[in-house]
Coordinates of C-alpha atoms in Angstrom, one line a residue:
M1 CA -115.7 -50.8 90.2
D2 CA -118.6 -52.3 92.2
R3 CA -119.7 -49.4 94.4
G4 CA -121.7 -51.5 96.8
P5 CA -124.6 -50.5 99.1
S6 CA -122.4 -48.2 101.2
A7 CA -121.5 -45.9 98.2
L8 CA -123.3 -42.6 98.3
S9 CA -123.1 -42.2 94.6
P10 CA -125.3 -39.9 92.4
E11 CA -127.2 -43.0 91.4
A12 CA -127.7 -44.1 95.0
R13 CA -129.3 -40.8 95.8
V14 CA -131.8 -41.1 93.0
R15 CA -132.7 -44.6 94.1
A16 CA -133.0 -43.5 97.7
L17 CA -135.4 -40.7 96.9
A18 CA -137.5 -43.0 94.6
A19 CA -137.7 -45.6 97.4
I20 CA -139.0 -43.2 100.0
S21 CA -141.1 -40.8 98.0
G22 CA -141.8 -42.3 94.6
P23 CA -144.9 -44.1 93.3
G24 CA -145.4 -47.2 95.4
S25 CA -143.0 -46.1 98.1
E26 CA -143.5 -47.7 101.5
E27 CA -143.8 -45.9 104.8
L28 CA -140.5 -45.7 106.7
D29 CA -140.3 -46.7 110.4
V30 CA -137.9 -43.8 111.1
L31 CA -137.1 -40.7 109.0
V32 CA -134.2 -38.6 110.3
V33 CA -134.0 -34.9 109.4
G34 CA -130.4 -33.5 109.7
G35 CA -127.2 -35.0 108.3
G36 CA -124.8 -34.0 111.0
V37 CA -123.1 -36.4 113.4
V38 CA -126.2 -36.9 115.5
G39 CA -128.6 -37.4 112.5
A40 CA -126.2 -39.9 110.9
G41 CA -125.8 -41.6 114.2
V42 CA -129.6 -41.9 114.6
A43 CA -129.9 -43.4 111.1
L44 CA -127.2 -46.0 112.0
D45 CA -128.8 -46.8 115.3
A46 CA -132.3 -47.2 113.8
V47 CA -131.3 -49.3 110.8
T48 CA -129.2 -51.7 112.9
R49 CA -132.2 -52.3 115.1
G50 CA -134.0 -53.6 112.1
L51 CA -136.1 -50.4 111.4
S52 CA -136.6 -49.1 107.9
T53 CA -134.7 -45.8 107.9
G54 CA -134.3 -42.7 105.8
L55 CA -131.9 -39.7 106.3
L56 CA -132.4 -36.2 104.7
E57 CA -129.9 -33.3 104.8
Q58 CA -130.8 -29.9 103.3
R59 CA -127.2 -29.1 102.4
D60 CA -124.2 -31.5 102.5
L61 CA -123.5 -34.1 105.1
A62 CA -121.7 -32.4 108.1
S63 CA -122.1 -29.0 106.4
G64 CA -123.0 -27.3 109.7
T65 CA -121.6 -27.8 113.2
S66 CA -120.3 -31.3 112.6
S67 CA -117.5 -30.1 110.3
R68 CA -116.5 -27.0 112.2
S69 CA -115.6 -28.4 115.7
S70 CA -112.2 -28.6 117.5
K71 CA -112.0 -32.1 116.0
L72 CA -111.4 -33.6 119.5
I73 CA -112.8 -36.8 120.8
H74 CA -112.4 -36.1 124.5
G75 CA -114.0 -36.1 127.9
G76 CA -113.7 -32.4 128.4
L77 CA -111.4 -31.2 131.1
R78 CA -113.3 -28.0 131.6
Y79 CA -116.5 -29.9 132.3
L80 CA -114.6 -31.7 135.0
E81 CA -113.8 -28.4 136.5
M82 CA -117.5 -27.5 136.3
L83 CA -118.1 -30.8 138.3
D84 CA -120.1 -32.3 135.5
F85 CA -118.7 -35.8 136.3
G86 CA -121.5 -37.7 134.5
L87 CA -120.9 -35.9 131.2
V88 CA -117.1 -36.4 131.4
R89 CA -117.4 -40.1 132.3
E90 CA -119.8 -40.8 129.5
A91 CA -117.6 -38.9 127.0
L92 CA -114.5 -40.8 128.1
Q93 CA -116.2 -44.1 127.7
E94 CA -117.3 -43.2 124.2
R95 CA -113.7 -42.0 123.5
G96 CA -112.4 -45.5 124.4
L97 CA -115.1 -47.2 122.4
L98 CA -114.4 -45.2 119.3
Y99 CA -110.6 -45.5 119.6
T100 CA -110.4 -49.2 120.4
R101 CA -113.4 -50.7 118.6
L102 CA -115.7 -48.6 116.4
A103 CA -113.4 -46.3 114.4
P104 CA -109.7 -47.0 115.1
H105 CA -108.9 -45.9 111.5
L106 CA -110.3 -42.4 112.2
I107 CA -109.4 -41.7 115.8
R108 CA -105.9 -40.7 116.8
P109 CA -104.3 -40.2 120.2
V110 CA -102.9 -36.8 120.8
P111 CA -100.5 -35.8 123.6
F112 CA -101.4 -32.4 125.3
L113 CA -99.4 -30.3 127.7
Y114 CA -101.3 -28.5 130.4
P115 CA -98.9 -25.6 131.2
L116 CA -98.7 -24.6 134.8
T117 CA -98.4 -20.9 135.3
H118 CA -98.6 -20.7 139.2
R119 CA -96.2 -22.3 141.6
G120 CA -97.4 -24.3 144.5
W121 CA -101.2 -24.9 144.4
E122 CA -101.7 -25.3 140.7
R123 CA -99.8 -28.6 140.2
P124 CA -101.7 -30.6 142.8
Y125 CA -105.0 -29.0 141.7
V126 CA -104.6 -29.9 138.0
G127 CA -102.9 -33.2 138.8
S128 CA -105.7 -34.4 140.9
G129 CA -108.2 -33.5 138.1
L130 CA -106.2 -35.4 135.5
L131 CA -105.8 -38.4 137.9
L132 CA -109.6 -38.5 138.1
Y133 CA -109.8 -38.0 134.3
D134 CA -107.6 -41.0 133.7
A135 CA -109.4 -43.1 136.3
M136 CA -112.8 -42.4 134.7
A137 CA -111.5 -43.5 131.4
R138 CA -109.9 -46.7 132.7
F139 CA -112.7 -48.0 134.8
G140 CA -115.3 -47.9 132.0
P141 CA -116.5 -50.8 129.9
T142 CA -113.7 -50.4 127.3
D143 CA -110.0 -50.0 127.7
A144 CA -108.9 -46.4 127.5
G145 CA -106.1 -47.4 125.2
L146 CA -104.1 -44.2 126.1
P147 CA -101.1 -43.5 128.3
R148 CA -101.6 -42.0 131.8
H149 CA -100.8 -38.4 132.5
R150 CA -97.3 -37.4 133.6
H151 CA -95.9 -34.4 135.5
L152 CA -93.1 -32.5 133.8
T153 CA -90.6 -30.0 135.0
R154 CA -89.9 -26.7 133.2
K155 CA -86.7 -28.3 131.7
A156 CA -88.7 -31.2 130.4
V157 CA -91.2 -28.9 128.9
A158 CA -88.4 -27.0 127.1
R159 CA -87.3 -30.3 125.4
I160 CA -90.8 -31.1 124.3
A161 CA -92.0 -27.6 123.4
P162 CA -89.0 -25.3 122.8
D163 CA -91.2 -22.5 121.5
F164 CA -92.8 -22.0 124.9
A165 CA -91.7 -18.8 126.6
P166 CA -89.8 -20.2 129.7
E167 CA -90.7 -17.3 131.9
S168 CA -94.4 -17.9 131.3
I169 CA -94.6 -21.4 132.8
A170 CA -93.5 -23.3 136.0
G171 CA -93.8 -26.7 134.4
A172 CA -96.6 -28.8 132.8
I173 CA -98.6 -32.0 133.0
R174 CA -98.8 -34.1 129.8
Y175 CA -102.0 -36.1 129.2
Y176 CA -103.7 -37.7 126.2
D177 CA -106.9 -37.2 124.4
C178 CA -108.0 -38.1 120.8
Q179 CA -108.8 -36.3 117.6
V180 CA -110.8 -37.0 114.5
D181 CA -111.6 -35.4 111.1
D182 CA -115.1 -34.5 112.2
A183 CA -116.6 -34.3 108.7
R184 CA -115.1 -37.7 107.8
L185 CA -116.5 -39.2 110.9
V186 CA -120.0 -38.0 109.9
L187 CA -119.6 -39.3 106.4
T188 CA -118.4 -42.7 107.6
V189 CA -121.3 -43.0 110.0
A190 CA -123.7 -42.2 107.2
R191 CA -122.1 -44.6 104.8
T192 CA -122.2 -47.3 107.5
A193 CA -125.9 -46.7 107.9
A194 CA -126.3 -46.9 104.1
A195 CA -124.4 -50.2 104.1
H196 CA -126.9 -51.6 106.5
G197 CA -129.9 -50.4 104.5
A198 CA -130.6 -46.8 105.4
L199 CA -131.7 -44.5 102.5
V200 CA -129.6 -41.4 102.5
A201 CA -130.1 -38.2 100.5
N202 CA -128.4 -34.8 100.8
R203 CA -129.6 -31.5 99.2
V204 CA -133.2 -32.2 100.3
R205 CA -134.9 -29.5 102.4
V206 CA -137.8 -30.3 104.7
T207 CA -140.4 -27.6 104.2
G208 CA -143.2 -28.9 106.5
F209 CA -144.7 -31.9 108.3
V210 CA -147.5 -34.1 107.1
R211 CA -150.1 -34.4 109.8
E212 CA -153.0 -36.7 110.6
G213 CA -154.8 -34.9 113.4
E214 CA -152.2 -34.2 116.0
R215 CA -149.8 -36.9 114.8
V216 CA -146.8 -36.3 112.5
V217 CA -146.9 -39.0 109.8
G218 CA -144.1 -37.7 107.5
V219 CA -142.6 -34.6 105.9
R220 CA -143.0 -32.4 102.8
A221 CA -139.6 -31.7 101.2
L222 CA -137.9 -30.0 98.2
D223 CA -135.2 -31.7 96.2
L224 CA -132.7 -28.8 95.9
E225 CA -130.9 -30.4 92.9
D226 CA -133.9 -30.5 90.6
G227 CA -136.7 -28.6 92.3
G228 CA -138.9 -31.6 92.7
E229 CA -141.5 -31.6 95.6
L230 CA -141.6 -34.7 97.7
E231 CA -143.8 -36.2 100.3
I232 CA -142.2 -38.8 102.5
R233 CA -144.2 -40.9 105.0
A234 CA -142.8 -42.2 108.2
R235 CA -144.1 -43.6 111.4
V236 CA -141.7 -41.5 113.4
V237 CA -139.7 -38.4 112.3
V238 CA -136.6 -37.7 114.3
N239 CA -135.4 -34.1 114.1
A240 CA -131.6 -33.8 114.6
A241 CA -131.3 -30.3 113.0
G242 CA -128.9 -28.8 115.6
V243 CA -129.0 -25.0 115.7
W244 CA -132.0 -25.1 113.4
T245 CA -134.1 -26.9 116.1
D246 CA -136.2 -23.9 116.9
E247 CA -137.1 -23.5 113.2
I248 CA -138.3 -27.1 113.0
Q249 CA -140.3 -26.6 116.2
A250 CA -142.0 -23.7 114.5
M251 CA -143.3 -26.0 111.8
V252 CA -145.4 -27.8 114.4
G253 CA -146.8 -24.5 115.7
G254 CA -144.0 -23.8 118.1
R255 CA -144.8 -26.7 120.3
G256 CA -141.7 -28.1 121.9
A257 CA -139.8 -27.9 125.1
L258 CA -136.4 -27.2 123.6
H259 CA -134.8 -23.8 123.2
V260 CA -131.4 -23.9 121.5
Q261 CA -128.9 -21.1 121.7
A262 CA -126.3 -20.9 118.9
S263 CA -122.8 -20.3 120.3
K264 CA -120.1 -19.4 117.8
G265 CA -116.7 -21.0 118.0
I266 CA -113.9 -20.0 115.7
H267 CA -110.6 -21.8 114.9
L268 CA -107.4 -20.8 113.2
V269 CA -105.1 -23.1 111.2
V270 CA -101.4 -22.3 111.1
P271 CA -98.4 -24.3 109.6
R272 CA -96.8 -26.8 111.9
D273 CA -93.4 -25.1 111.7
R274 CA -94.7 -21.9 113.3
I275 CA -94.8 -23.6 116.7
R276 CA -92.0 -26.1 117.7
S277 CA -93.7 -28.6 119.9
E278 CA -94.1 -32.4 120.0
A279 CA -97.4 -32.1 121.8
G280 CA -100.6 -30.0 121.6
F281 CA -101.3 -27.7 124.5
I282 CA -103.9 -25.8 126.4
V283 CA -104.1 -22.1 127.2
R284 CA -106.5 -20.9 129.8
T285 CA -108.7 -17.9 129.0
E286 CA -111.0 -15.7 131.1
T287 CA -114.0 -18.1 130.6
S288 CA -112.7 -21.3 129.1
V289 CA -109.7 -22.9 127.6
L290 CA -107.9 -22.6 124.2
F291 CA -106.6 -25.8 122.5
V292 CA -103.6 -25.8 120.3
I293 CA -104.0 -29.1 118.4
P294 CA -101.5 -30.9 116.1
W295 CA -103.3 -31.5 112.7
G296 CA -101.0 -33.2 110.2
R297 CA -98.7 -30.5 108.8
H298 CA -100.7 -27.8 110.7
W299 CA -101.9 -26.6 114.1
I300 CA -105.6 -26.0 114.8
I301 CA -106.0 -23.3 117.5
G302 CA -109.4 -22.6 119.1
T303 CA -112.0 -22.0 120.2
T304 CA -114.1 -19.0 121.2
D305 CA -117.5 -19.3 122.8
T306 CA -119.9 -16.4 122.1
P307 CA -123.6 -16.0 121.3
W308 CA -124.6 -15.9 117.6
N309 CA -128.0 -14.6 116.5
L310 CA -127.2 -13.9 112.8
D311 CA -127.2 -16.1 109.7
K312 CA -126.9 -19.7 110.9
A313 CA -125.9 -21.2 107.5
T314 CA -122.7 -19.0 107.2
P315 CA -121.3 -18.1 110.7
A316 CA -118.5 -15.7 110.3
A317 CA -115.2 -15.1 112.1
S318 CA -114.4 -11.4 112.7
R319 CA -111.0 -9.8 113.1
T320 CA -111.9 -9.4 116.8
D321 CA -112.4 -13.2 117.1
I322 CA -109.1 -13.9 115.4
D323 CA -107.2 -11.3 117.5
Y324 CA -108.7 -12.9 120.7
V325 CA -107.3 -16.3 119.7
L326 CA -103.9 -15.0 118.7
N327 CA -103.5 -12.8 121.8
H328 CA -104.2 -15.8 124.1
V329 CA -101.9 -18.3 122.4
N330 CA -99.1 -15.7 122.1
A331 CA -99.1 -15.3 125.9
I332 CA -97.2 -18.5 126.1
L333 CA -95.0 -18.5 123.0
R334 CA -91.5 -17.2 122.4
E335 CA -92.3 -15.9 118.9
P336 CA -95.8 -14.5 118.6
L337 CA -98.1 -15.5 115.8
D338 CA -99.7 -12.8 113.6
H339 CA -102.3 -12.7 110.9
E340 CA -99.8 -13.5 108.2
D341 CA -99.2 -16.9 109.8
V342 CA -102.9 -17.9 109.5
E343 CA -103.6 -20.4 106.7
G344 CA -107.2 -21.0 107.4
V345 CA -110.1 -19.8 109.6
Y346 CA -113.4 -21.5 110.2
A347 CA -116.4 -20.7 112.3
G348 CA -119.1 -23.1 113.6
L349 CA -122.1 -22.9 115.8
R350 CA -122.7 -25.2 118.8
P351 CA -126.4 -26.0 119.5
L352 CA -126.6 -25.3 123.3
L353 CA -129.7 -26.1 125.3
S354 CA -130.7 -22.8 127.0
G355 CA -133.5 -22.2 129.5
E356 CA -132.3 -18.9 131.0
S357 CA -130.0 -16.0 130.2
E358 CA -126.5 -17.1 131.0
P359 CA -123.2 -16.9 129.1
T360 CA -122.9 -19.6 126.4
S361 CA -119.7 -20.8 127.9
R362 CA -121.8 -22.0 130.9
I363 CA -124.7 -23.5 129.1
S364 CA -125.0 -27.3 129.2
R365 CA -123.4 -29.5 126.6
E366 CA -125.7 -32.3 127.7
H367 CA -128.4 -33.4 125.4
T368 CA -132.2 -33.6 125.7
V369 CA -134.8 -35.7 123.8
V370 CA -138.4 -34.6 123.7
T371 CA -141.6 -35.7 121.8
P372 CA -143.5 -32.4 121.4
V373 CA -146.3 -34.1 119.3
P374 CA -147.0 -37.7 118.5
G375 CA -144.8 -39.1 115.8
L376 CA -142.1 -36.4 116.2
V377 CA -138.9 -36.9 118.3
M378 CA -136.5 -33.9 118.7
I379 CA -133.0 -34.1 120.1
A380 CA -130.6 -31.2 120.8
G381 CA -127.5 -30.3 122.7
G382 CA -124.6 -32.7 123.3
K383 CA -121.1 -32.9 121.8
L384 CA -119.3 -34.7 119.0
T385 CA -117.8 -37.3 121.3
T386 CA -121.2 -38.6 122.6
Y387 CA -123.0 -38.7 119.3
R388 CA -123.7 -42.4 119.6
V389 CA -125.3 -42.0 123.0
M390 CA -127.5 -39.2 121.7
A391 CA -128.5 -41.3 118.8
R392 CA -129.4 -44.2 121.0
D393 CA -131.5 -42.1 123.2
A394 CA -133.4 -40.6 120.3
V395 CA -134.2 -44.0 118.8
D396 CA -135.3 -45.2 122.3
A397 CA -137.7 -42.3 122.3
A398 CA -138.9 -43.2 118.8
A399 CA -139.4 -46.8 120.0
H400 CA -142.2 -45.7 122.3
S401 CA -144.3 -44.7 119.3
L402 CA -143.4 -47.7 117.3
T403 CA -144.0 -50.3 120.0
S404 CA -147.4 -48.8 120.8
S405 CA -148.5 -49.8 117.2
G406 CA -147.2 -53.4 117.7
T407 CA -143.6 -53.1 116.2
T408 CA -140.9 -54.9 118.2
V409 CA -137.9 -52.5 118.6
R410 CA -134.7 -54.2 119.7
D411 CA -132.1 -52.6 121.9
S412 CA -129.3 -50.5 120.4
I413 CA -126.3 -52.4 119.2
T414 CA -124.1 -49.6 117.8
H415 CA -121.5 -50.1 120.6
R416 CA -120.8 -53.4 118.7
V417 CA -121.0 -52.1 115.1
P418 CA -117.6 -51.0 113.7
L419 CA -117.8 -48.1 111.2
L420 CA -117.0 -48.7 107.6
G421 CA -113.3 -49.0 107.1
A422 CA -112.6 -50.3 110.6
D423 CA -112.7 -54.1 110.2
G424 CA -109.6 -54.6 108.1
F425 CA -107.8 -51.5 109.2
E426 CA -105.2 -53.3 111.4
T427 CA -104.5 -55.9 108.7
R428 CA -104.1 -53.2 106.0
T429 CA -101.8 -51.2 108.3
N430 CA -99.6 -54.3 108.7
Q431 CA -99.6 -54.6 104.9
R432 CA -98.7 -51.0 104.3
V433 CA -95.3 -51.7 102.8
Q434 CA -96.8 -54.3 100.4
L435 CA -99.5 -51.8 99.4
S436 CA -96.9 -49.2 98.7
R437 CA -94.9 -51.5 96.5
R438 CA -97.9 -52.9 94.7
S439 CA -99.5 -49.5 94.0
G440 CA -96.3 -47.5 93.4
L441 CA -97.4 -44.9 95.9
H442 CA -95.0 -43.6 98.5
L443 CA -95.4 -45.1 102.0
A444 CA -96.5 -41.8 103.4
R445 CA -99.3 -41.7 100.8
I446 CA -100.5 -45.1 101.9
D447 CA -100.5 -44.0 105.6
H448 CA -102.5 -40.9 104.6
L449 CA -105.1 -43.0 102.8
L450 CA -105.3 -45.6 105.7
G451 CA -105.9 -42.7 108.1
R452 CA -108.8 -41.4 106.1
Y453 CA -110.4 -44.5 104.6
G454 CA -109.2 -47.5 106.7
D455 CA -109.6 -50.8 104.8
L456 CA -111.6 -48.8 102.1
V457 CA -108.1 -47.9 100.9
D458 CA -108.7 -51.0 98.6
D459 CA -111.3 -49.0 96.7
L460 CA -109.0 -46.1 96.0
L461 CA -106.1 -48.3 95.0
A462 CA -108.3 -50.2 92.6
M463 CA -109.4 -46.9 91.1
I464 CA -105.7 -45.9 90.7
E465 CA -104.9 -49.2 89.1
K466 CA -107.5 -48.6 86.4
R467 CA -106.7 -44.9 86.0
A468 CA -103.0 -44.2 86.7
E469 CA -103.5 -40.5 86.4
L470 CA -105.5 -40.5 89.7
A471 CA -102.3 -41.3 91.6
E472 CA -101.1 -37.8 91.0
P473 CA -101.2 -35.2 93.8
L474 CA -103.8 -32.5 93.4
D475 CA -102.3 -29.4 92.0
G476 CA -102.4 -26.7 94.7
A477 CA -103.1 -29.2 97.5
D478 CA -100.5 -31.9 97.2
D479 CA -101.4 -33.6 100.5
Y480 CA -104.4 -35.1 98.5
L481 CA -104.5 -37.3 95.5
A482 CA -106.7 -36.8 92.4
A483 CA -108.3 -40.2 93.3
E484 CA -109.7 -38.7 96.5
V485 CA -111.7 -36.1 94.5
V486 CA -113.2 -38.7 92.2
Y487 CA -114.0 -41.1 95.1
A488 CA -115.7 -38.2 96.9
V489 CA -118.2 -38.1 94.1
T490 CA -118.6 -41.8 93.3
H491 CA -118.7 -43.0 96.9
E492 CA -119.1 -40.1 99.4
G493 CA -122.1 -38.1 98.2
A494 CA -120.2 -35.0 97.0
R495 CA -122.4 -33.0 94.7
H496 CA -120.6 -29.6 94.5
L497 CA -117.1 -28.3 94.5
D498 CA -117.5 -26.9 98.0
D499 CA -118.3 -30.4 99.3
V500 CA -115.0 -31.7 98.2
L501 CA -112.7 -28.8 99.1
T502 CA -114.3 -28.1 102.5
R503 CA -115.5 -31.4 103.9
R504 CA -114.3 -34.5 101.9
T505 CA -110.9 -32.9 102.0
R506 CA -109.9 -30.0 104.3
I507 CA -108.1 -28.0 101.5
S508 CA -110.2 -24.9 102.2
I509 CA -108.4 -24.5 105.6
E510 CA -105.1 -26.2 105.0
T511 CA -103.7 -24.0 102.2
F512 CA -102.8 -20.3 102.4
D513 CA -104.9 -19.6 99.2
R514 CA -107.9 -21.4 100.8
G515 CA -108.1 -23.9 97.9
V516 CA -108.2 -21.3 95.1
R517 CA -105.5 -23.0 93.0
A518 CA -107.0 -26.5 93.5
A519 CA -110.5 -25.4 92.7
P520 CA -110.5 -25.7 88.8
V521 CA -108.5 -28.9 89.0
A522 CA -110.9 -30.5 91.4
A523 CA -113.9 -29.2 89.5
A524 CA -112.6 -30.8 86.3
L525 CA -112.3 -34.2 88.0
M526 CA -115.8 -33.9 89.4
A527 CA -117.2 -32.9 86.0
A528 CA -116.2 -36.2 84.4
E529 CA -118.2 -38.1 87.1
L530 CA -121.2 -35.8 87.3
G531 CA -121.6 -34.9 83.6
W532 CA -121.0 -31.2 84.1
D533 CA -120.4 -29.1 81.0
D534 CA -117.9 -26.2 80.8
A535 CA -120.4 -23.7 81.9
R536 CA -121.3 -25.7 85.0
V537 CA -117.6 -26.2 85.9
D538 CA -117.0 -22.4 85.6
D539 CA -120.1 -21.8 87.8
E540 CA -118.9 -24.2 90.5
V541 CA -115.4 -22.6 90.5
D542 CA -116.8 -19.1 90.5
R543 CA -119.1 -19.9 93.5
Y544 CA -116.2 -21.3 95.4
L545 CA -113.9 -18.3 94.7
R546 CA -116.7 -15.9 95.7
R547 CA -117.1 -17.8 99.0
V548 CA -113.4 -17.6 99.7
A549 CA -113.4 -13.8 99.0
A550 CA -116.4 -13.3 101.2
E551 CA -114.8 -15.2 104.1
R552 CA -111.6 -13.2 103.8
E553 CA -113.6 -9.9 103.8
S554 CA -115.6 -11.0 106.8
Q555 CA -112.4 -11.8 108.7
D556 CA -111.3 -8.2 108.3
K557 CA -114.4 -6.8 110.0
L558 CA -114.4 -5.9 113.7
T559 CA -118.0 -6.9 114.7
D560 CA -120.2 -9.9 114.2
Q561 CA -122.7 -7.8 112.4
E562 CA -120.2 -6.5 109.9
A563 CA -118.6 -9.9 109.4
D564 CA -122.0 -11.5 108.8
E565 CA -123.0 -8.9 106.2
A566 CA -119.7 -9.6 104.4
R567 CA -120.0 -13.4 104.6
V568 CA -123.6 -13.7 103.3
K569 CA -122.7 -12.0 100.1
A570 CA -121.6 -15.5 98.9
R571 CA -124.1 -17.9 100.5
D572 CA -123.2 -21.6 100.5
I573 CA -125.0 -23.7 97.8
L574 CA -128.4 -24.8 99.0

């Protein structure tokens, strides 16, 4: 199969590193450090402006915050309540752009119920907020594409969500937002950047900056796959390291105007049949809101919002965190959930801009771009939904350095650049029955592939046509096909078992055994593509099993400190 320029294959990684750091390599216009959604977005923005661009990630694409979110593309109702109208309007405009133009194959509309627990004042108060929310979405540059909110009586709520405890609510308002597989969004943005010429390499850790006087002119880095030391030259380095921003600032002598506070948010995943409801819903907490979000055959429930000052690579959910989420969601349910209902748990860190001591639930989700020294741009803050705006602002800041040396930098065009898989998505969706008949796959399988790959479904079907065994469901995780594991290696930059089970698929949170049964099967499929011997396969499986065991142990601990000590026993592969 022709893998093409967008494929993040093992060979493409070797070529990318040779092009940016090998003998005779040329200086890049822009080098991005950090392979989360903002870093991938910066790479796409820069390369589509005609700038030579590289992207480095020390672990796996989306291995940090960008794979551990609530997986919502939304304006943020609670920011509306905080009167942050600018942030909400901007996010709603980006939601419309992603859903209608840039990534219709990845973005899905989701109905939510906002339960009303007080008679009288609450319905007009919440209703006026949702009226404004809908209006902000509709009067932007793109069509919102979603239905308007609607008021519901208690009887109507009982039909939609029969598992709500009737005595706990006085009615509800139904409104719509969108969701996305966050890790897949990051991967797709990065692959789109690569398709346009960006050089992308994961498992490369930046260890320091190359300086000429005050100016940053590149980075020193370590290839974590083979231990090779690299020097990569660039006219501008853009740091998009999220919660690691302070550590990057320390590499330039602590010079920088940003201070990032890591805030931990945890989510639970439970089977869909545990809560009978046709819509997601919101539960108010003392400081924020809790989302209960439909996710295929599951529900995602979260999140918390608490300071985290421990290991940033492996944030851990404690039993206290899990109890907090369960207690709040149970307040509105007929049949309470307990720990036995929980399939998966994940914890992530939000990079919040902080300038004073205040609760993390009140710190700004807006973003800031600074240039602490010449040749270095740093961006922090923000939220998943507005990644494209953040990326545009970062490249605009980089443009000041580039134009001063005579380079013409064009305006951002990413609002007109569909992500990989989007162009033919509608056509392939219309052809889904023919695709099912031609491939022999059940129609539900075709729908699953279309919702993950868009028109790139052609790549997977071509792979299955050549290797019929890849059409088989993955043992232990039959929502996914064997072909998806192989494709993750050949086209999506997966280098380790954890990459596949945690981010290319979501098996680690969607199965009660956390992917333990699927691990050896997936590792064997990867081995054939990556040339692993039996010892390497055993090592990958063992690492993954130890990680699962450490996470389970951490989730039995009462405090963050105890949970962190349990989790770091099995560090993620670096």
